[in-house]
Structures are given as structure tokens and as C-alpha cells.
Amino acid sequence: MLDLSGKVAFIAGAGCVGEGWGNGRATAVLMARQGAKVFGTDRSAEALEGTSAVMELEDHRQWFPHTCDMTSAAEVEAAVQACVRRFGRIDILVNNIGGSAPGDPVSLSEEAWDGQMDLNLKTAFLGCKYVLPVMERQFEEEGVGGAIVNVSSIAHMSHQVGGRVNVAYATAKAGLGAFSRSTAIAYVRKGVRVNTVVVGMMNTPLVATRLAGQLGVDLEELVAKRNASIPMGRMGEAWDIANAVLFLASDEAGYITATQLVVDGGVTAAR
Ligand SMILES: NC(=O)c1ccc[n+]([C@@H]2O[C@H](COP(=O)([O-])OP(=O)(O)OC[C@H]3O[C@@H](n4cnc5c(N)ncnc54)[C@H](O)[C@@H]3O)[C@@H](O)[C@H]2O)c1
């Protein structure tokens, strides 16, 4: 079940903003545990080092970290070429990069708006732009298809998440859903499946390192408030996202494309 032996996974955003498990790091390690060769990108060498340390500890030798900015077309193209040079192919692409900047149309600066579109949307566009031709070629030559999983947020399903307005983030993640569906249909006969994991409120290092600071609140209070607002009574873990991404990327999900898998402990349904 969910065996990735022989597959190569390209994980964009395979580091983590803090110590511990973020969605991207957990996904990279889980895919390595399932037998994949994993090529992980991150703009932060330090963030990637944390992932490399786990890979080493668990003796995953087919791990290749690559520092690059996924908002730069030239750097993404070079990263994809480096992955193909190292591992010979790409079967799975995970576009995990993203993050929110609070604000409404008046309070958000133009730079912050553009930055949100680049971080949450353009990174996935560029990942697909350079990986899709590799997957299409593999399908034509070997009949082996590829799988792309884009990582979104429940922020696009509700105007507020955790008590704050994020219009640019919500818009970008809504766009990511549309981008995924459209790309899925464009590539449905070319052997590539494209799906989205919609992330709820997770207890990842992102909450401590970024969110608590942005909101100017005590971390313990914030965690308790987030836990209480979820029907299951607790935030999710990075592993909940990694498991969902793994499923959608696996052959077991071979008939699933153009869909969204919401992983949120029931939050959106209860609103
Ligand atoms: N943690 C949550 O509660 C939560 C909630 C909803 C959605 N999400 C989504 O989950 C995804 C990320 O989760 P995570 O836990 O892995 O976050 P994370 O921030 O810990 O890890 C993402 C990594 O991406 C890297 N990165 C950022 N910009 C980059 C760029 N331009 N080029 C290359 N690398 C870059 C960062 O350095 C970081 O290491 C995002 O798409 C986010 O919107 C998270």
C-alpha cells in the first residue's frame, strides 16, 4: 500500500520555518520512508539542513536537497534539470510553498499583494511549468504517468481563519484550486493527475514562528484558541497533511484527478 519504490518525488518547500515538523518536511520524509527518491527544494539552506538531518538519521540515501527560490523561473527550471540529472526522472511534484500575510485591500500594500501571489500561486505555476513536460515525456515513452499535489488552505473557503482577514492569501489559494483543476483537465490524457490538499489549522512550527508574532498574541493562548475552534478539538499535525499528499500522489489514487481533499478536523463543514 502507498509504495513509492522506483518513483522520484520533487518537493517544493521541503524545509520548515522552525524546528520540528512542517507539512513539507513531513511529506519529504514520509515519501522517502515509502521508498521514493526525494529531491527537495527550499530557499533557505538552513531549513533544508533540518530535513537533511532527519533523512540522514533515518538512512534515506536517495535524498537530494537543492537551495533555490521557487518564485524565479530560471531557478525553478535549473532545479528541475538538476533533479532529472540526479535521479533521471520525476514522478511526483508537490507544490507546498505558501504562507499568509494579513490584510484587507486597503491595509495591504501593493508589494504585499504581489508577494502573496508569487509565494502561493506562482511557485505552483512554475513548478508545473517545468515538471509537466518531463512527466508528459515519461508517459509517451514508458506509459508511466505522473502526479502533482498542490497544497492549499481552508482560508479560501472562509473570509477569516483564526480571527484575521487575509484577502491576498485567500485569493491566491482559491486561485491555486482553479489552477489545479484546469491543469488536471489539460493533462488528463497526458498521464498526469493534479489534485489539491486543502489544509486546515495545523500545529506546525509556522504557528509559533510566524502566526503568533503576526497576531501579537501569546503562543499558548493561540494554540488553545485554535484547538477549541475545531470540531475534533485539536489542531492537525504535519503528518495529517503528509499522509493526504502521499495518498493523492500514490498509484492507489490513480483514478483521482482535479479534486480537493480537505484535511481540517471538520472546521469548514461546521462553519
Ligand atoms: N501550518 C498551517 O497551519 C497551514 C495552514 C493552512 C495552509 N498551510 C499551507 O501549508 C504549506 C506550508 O506548510 P509548511 O508547514 O511546510 O510551512 P513551512 O513554512 O514550515 O515550510 C515551507 C518552506 O517553504 C520555504 N519557502 C518559502 N518561500 C520559498 C520560495 N520562494 N522558494 C523556495 N522555498 C520557499 C520556506 O523556507 C519553508 O522552509 C503552505 O502552502 C501553507 O499555505 C499551512
Coordinates of C-alpha atoms and ligand atoms in Angstrom, one line a residue:
M1 CA 0.0 0.0 0.0
L2 CA 1.2 3.5 -0.9
D3 CA 4.5 2.1 -2.1
L4 CA 6.6 4.7 -3.9
S5 CA 9.6 2.4 -4.7
G6 CA 11.2 3.5 -8.0
K7 CA 9.5 6.8 -8.0
V8 CA 11.1 10.2 -7.9
A9 CA 9.4 13.0 -5.9
F10 CA 10.2 16.7 -6.3
I11 CA 9.0 18.5 -3.2
A12 CA 9.0 22.3 -3.3
G13 CA 9.3 23.7 0.2
A14 CA 10.9 20.7 1.8
G15 CA 12.3 22.6 4.7
C16 CA 10.5 24.1 7.6
V17 CA 10.3 27.6 9.1
G18 CA 11.2 26.2 12.5
E19 CA 12.4 23.1 14.3
G20 CA 10.2 20.1 14.2
W21 CA 7.7 19.0 11.5
G22 CA 6.2 21.3 8.9
N23 CA 4.0 19.9 6.1
G24 CA 6.8 20.0 3.5
R25 CA 9.4 18.3 5.7
A26 CA 7.0 15.6 6.9
T27 CA 5.9 15.0 3.2
A28 CA 9.5 14.6 2.1
V29 CA 10.4 12.2 4.9
L30 CA 7.2 10.2 4.5
M31 CA 7.8 9.8 0.8
A32 CA 11.4 8.7 1.5
R33 CA 10.0 6.1 4.0
Q34 CA 7.7 4.8 1.3
G35 CA 10.7 4.2 -1.0
A36 CA 10.8 7.3 -3.2
K37 CA 13.9 9.1 -4.2
V38 CA 13.3 12.7 -3.0
F39 CA 14.5 15.9 -4.4
G40 CA 13.7 18.8 -2.0
T41 CA 13.9 22.5 -2.7
D42 CA 13.8 25.4 -0.3
R43 CA 15.1 29.0 -0.5
S44 CA 16.5 28.5 3.0
A45 CA 19.6 26.3 3.2
E46 CA 19.2 26.1 6.9
A47 CA 15.6 24.9 6.6
L48 CA 16.8 22.2 4.2
E49 CA 19.5 21.2 6.6
G50 CA 16.9 20.3 9.2
T51 CA 15.3 17.9 6.7
S52 CA 18.7 16.5 5.6
A53 CA 19.4 15.7 9.3
V54 CA 16.3 13.6 9.5
M55 CA 17.0 11.9 6.2
E56 CA 20.4 11.0 7.5
L57 CA 19.2 9.8 10.8
E58 CA 16.7 7.5 9.1
D59 CA 19.3 6.5 6.5
H60 CA 17.4 7.7 3.4
R61 CA 20.3 7.9 1.0
Q62 CA 18.3 8.8 -2.1
W63 CA 17.6 12.4 -0.8
F64 CA 18.9 15.4 -2.7
P65 CA 18.5 18.9 -1.2
H66 CA 18.6 21.9 -3.5
T67 CA 18.5 25.5 -2.5
C68 CA 16.5 27.8 -4.8
D69 CA 13.8 30.4 -4.9
M70 CA 10.7 28.8 -6.4
T71 CA 9.3 32.2 -7.4
S72 CA 12.2 32.6 -10.0
A73 CA 11.5 30.9 -13.4
A74 CA 15.3 30.5 -14.1
E75 CA 15.9 28.9 -10.7
V76 CA 12.9 26.5 -10.9
E77 CA 14.0 25.4 -14.4
A78 CA 17.5 24.8 -13.1
A79 CA 16.2 22.8 -10.1
V80 CA 14.0 20.6 -12.4
Q81 CA 17.1 20.0 -14.6
A82 CA 19.2 19.2 -11.5
C83 CA 16.5 16.7 -10.4
V84 CA 16.4 14.9 -13.7
R85 CA 20.3 14.9 -13.9
R86 CA 20.4 13.3 -10.4
F87 CA 17.6 10.9 -10.5
G88 CA 16.7 10.6 -14.2
R89 CA 13.0 11.3 -13.9
I90 CA 10.2 13.0 -11.9
D91 CA 7.0 11.1 -11.0
I92 CA 5.6 13.3 -8.2
L93 CA 5.6 17.0 -7.8
V94 CA 4.4 18.6 -4.5
N95 CA 3.9 22.3 -4.6
N96 CA 4.0 23.0 -0.8
I97 CA 5.2 26.6 -0.7
G98 CA 2.9 29.2 0.8
G99 CA 2.2 31.4 3.7
S100 CA -0.2 34.2 4.7
A101 CA 0.2 38.0 5.1
P102 CA -2.7 39.6 6.9
G103 CA -4.7 42.5 5.5
D104 CA -7.7 43.7 3.5
P105 CA -7.5 45.6 0.2
V106 CA -6.9 48.9 2.0
S107 CA -4.3 47.8 4.6
L108 CA -2.4 45.5 2.2
S109 CA 0.5 47.2 0.3
E110 CA 0.8 46.5 -3.4
E111 CA 4.1 44.8 -2.6
A112 CA 2.5 42.5 -0.1
W113 CA -0.3 41.6 -2.5
D114 CA 2.2 40.8 -5.3
G115 CA 4.3 38.8 -2.8
Q116 CA 1.3 36.7 -1.8
M117 CA 0.5 35.9 -5.4
D118 CA 4.1 34.9 -6.1
L119 CA 4.5 32.8 -2.9
N120 CA 1.2 31.0 -3.0
L121 CA 0.4 30.8 -6.7
K122 CA 3.4 31.5 -8.9
T123 CA 5.5 28.9 -7.2
A124 CA 3.0 26.2 -8.2
F125 CA 2.7 27.6 -11.7
L126 CA 6.5 27.5 -12.2
G127 CA 6.8 24.0 -10.6
C128 CA 4.2 22.7 -13.1
K129 CA 5.6 24.7 -16.0
Y130 CA 8.9 22.8 -15.9
V131 CA 7.9 19.5 -14.4
L132 CA 4.9 18.8 -16.7
P133 CA 7.0 18.3 -19.9
V134 CA 9.2 15.8 -18.0
M135 CA 6.1 13.8 -16.9
E136 CA 4.5 14.0 -20.3
R137 CA 7.6 12.7 -21.9
Q138 CA 7.8 9.8 -19.5
F139 CA 4.1 9.0 -20.3
E140 CA 4.8 9.0 -24.0
E141 CA 7.9 6.9 -23.8
E142 CA 7.0 4.5 -21.0
G143 CA 3.3 4.8 -20.4
V144 CA 4.1 5.8 -16.8
G145 CA 2.1 8.8 -15.6
G146 CA 2.9 11.5 -13.0
A147 CA 1.1 13.0 -10.0
I148 CA 1.0 16.6 -8.9
V149 CA -0.3 17.7 -5.5
N150 CA -0.7 21.4 -4.7
V151 CA -1.0 22.5 -1.1
S152 CA -3.8 25.0 -0.4
S153 CA -5.6 26.3 2.7
I154 CA -9.1 26.5 4.1
A155 CA -8.5 30.2 4.2
H156 CA -10.0 30.4 0.7
M157 CA -13.3 28.8 1.9
S158 CA -14.0 31.3 4.6
H159 CA -13.2 35.1 4.9
Q160 CA -11.5 34.6 8.2
V161 CA -9.2 31.9 9.6
G162 CA -8.1 32.1 13.2
G163 CA -9.7 35.6 13.6
R164 CA -7.9 37.5 10.9
V165 CA -8.6 38.7 7.4
N166 CA -6.2 37.5 4.7
V167 CA -7.7 38.6 1.4
A168 CA -4.5 38.1 -0.7
Y169 CA -3.8 34.7 0.8
A170 CA -7.5 33.6 0.4
T171 CA -7.5 34.8 -3.2
A172 CA -4.2 33.1 -4.1
K173 CA -5.3 29.8 -2.5
A174 CA -8.6 30.0 -4.3
G175 CA -6.7 30.6 -7.5
L176 CA -4.5 27.6 -6.7
G177 CA -7.6 25.4 -6.6
A178 CA -8.7 26.7 -10.0
F179 CA -5.2 26.3 -11.4
S180 CA -5.1 22.7 -10.2
R181 CA -8.5 21.8 -11.7
S182 CA -7.7 23.4 -15.0
T183 CA -4.3 21.9 -15.3
A184 CA -5.7 18.5 -14.3
I185 CA -8.1 18.6 -17.3
A186 CA -5.4 20.0 -19.6
Y187 CA -3.2 16.9 -18.8
V188 CA -5.8 14.3 -18.2
R189 CA -4.9 12.4 -21.4
K190 CA -1.2 13.1 -21.0
G191 CA -0.8 10.8 -18.0
V192 CA -0.7 13.4 -15.3
R193 CA -3.1 13.7 -12.3
V194 CA -3.3 17.0 -10.5
N195 CA -5.0 17.4 -7.1
T196 CA -5.1 19.7 -4.1
V197 CA -4.8 19.2 -0.4
V198 CA -6.7 21.9 1.5
V199 CA -5.0 22.4 4.8
G200 CA -6.9 23.3 8.0
M201 CA -5.4 24.7 11.2
M202 CA -2.3 22.7 11.8
N203 CA 0.0 22.7 14.8
T204 CA 3.2 23.2 12.8
P205 CA 6.2 25.4 13.6
L206 CA 4.7 28.0 11.3
V207 CA 2.1 28.8 14.1
A208 CA 4.8 29.5 16.6
T209 CA 7.4 31.2 14.4
R210 CA 5.1 33.4 12.2
L211 CA 1.5 33.4 13.3
A212 CA 1.8 34.2 17.0
G213 CA 4.2 37.1 16.1
Q214 CA 2.0 38.5 13.4
L215 CA -1.1 38.4 15.7
G216 CA 0.9 39.7 18.6
V217 CA -0.6 37.1 21.0
D218 CA 0.7 34.6 23.5
L219 CA 1.5 31.3 21.8
E220 CA -0.1 29.1 24.4
E221 CA -3.3 31.2 24.2
L222 CA -3.3 31.0 20.4
V223 CA -2.9 27.2 20.4
A224 CA -5.7 26.8 23.0
K225 CA -8.0 29.0 20.9
R226 CA -7.2 27.2 17.7
N227 CA -7.8 23.8 19.3
A228 CA -11.1 24.9 20.8
S229 CA -12.4 26.2 17.4
I230 CA -12.0 22.8 15.7
P231 CA -14.8 20.2 15.9
M232 CA -12.3 17.4 16.6
G233 CA -11.0 19.6 19.5
R234 CA -7.4 19.8 18.3
M235 CA -5.3 21.1 15.5
G236 CA -3.9 18.7 13.0
E237 CA -0.3 17.7 12.7
A238 CA 2.1 17.9 9.7
W239 CA 1.7 14.1 9.3
D240 CA -2.0 14.5 8.6
I241 CA -1.1 16.6 5.6
A242 CA 1.8 14.4 4.6
N243 CA -0.5 11.3 4.6
A244 CA -3.1 13.1 2.5
V245 CA -0.4 14.2 0.0
L246 CA 1.1 10.7 -0.1
F247 CA -2.3 9.2 -0.9
L248 CA -3.1 11.6 -3.7
A249 CA 0.5 11.1 -5.2
S250 CA 0.3 7.3 -4.9
D251 CA -0.9 4.8 -7.5
E252 CA -3.8 3.9 -5.2
A253 CA -5.3 7.3 -6.1
G254 CA -4.8 6.5 -9.8
Y255 CA -8.5 7.4 -10.8
I256 CA -8.5 10.6 -8.8
T257 CA -7.8 13.9 -10.5
A258 CA -9.0 17.5 -10.4
T259 CA -10.2 17.1 -6.8
Q260 CA -9.6 18.8 -3.5
L261 CA -9.0 16.8 -0.3
V262 CA -9.9 18.9 2.8
V263 CA -7.9 18.0 5.9
D264 CA -9.3 20.2 8.6
G265 CA -10.8 18.2 11.5
G266 CA -14.3 19.3 10.4
V267 CA -13.8 23.1 10.6
T268 CA -15.2 24.1 7.3
A269 CA -18.2 21.8 7.5
A270 CA -19.1 23.2 10.9
R271 CA -19.0 26.8 9.9
Ligands
LIG1 N1 0.7 25.2 9.0 C1 -0.6 25.5 8.9 O1 -1.3 25.7 9.9 C2 -1.1 25.7 7.5 C3 -2.5 26.0 7.3 C4 -3.0 26.2 6.1 C5 -2.2 26.0 5.0 N2 -0.9 25.8 5.1 C6 -0.1 25.6 3.9 O2 0.9 24.6 4.0 C7 2.0 24.9 3.3 C8 3.3 25.0 4.0 O3 3.3 24.3 5.2 P1 4.7 24.0 6.0 O4 4.2 23.6 7.3 O5 5.6 23.1 5.2 O6 5.3 25.5 6.0 P2 6.8 26.0 6.3 O7 6.8 27.5 6.1 O8 7.3 25.4 7.6 O9 7.7 25.3 5.1 C9 7.7 25.8 3.8 C10 9.1 26.0 3.3 O10 9.0 26.8 2.1 C11 10.1 27.6 2.0 N3 9.9 28.6 1.1 C12 9.2 29.8 1.3 N4 9.2 30.5 0.2 C13 10.0 29.9 -0.7 C14 10.4 30.2 -2.1 N5 10.1 31.3 -2.7 N6 11.2 29.3 -2.7 C15 11.6 28.1 -2.1 N7 11.2 27.8 -0.8 C16 10.5 28.7 -0.2 C17 10.4 28.1 3.4 O11 11.7 28.4 3.6 C18 10.0 26.9 4.3 O12 11.1 26.1 4.7 C19 1.8 26.3 2.6 O13 1.3 26.1 1.3 C20 0.7 26.9 3.6 O14 -0.1 27.9 2.9 C21 -0.3 25.6 6.4

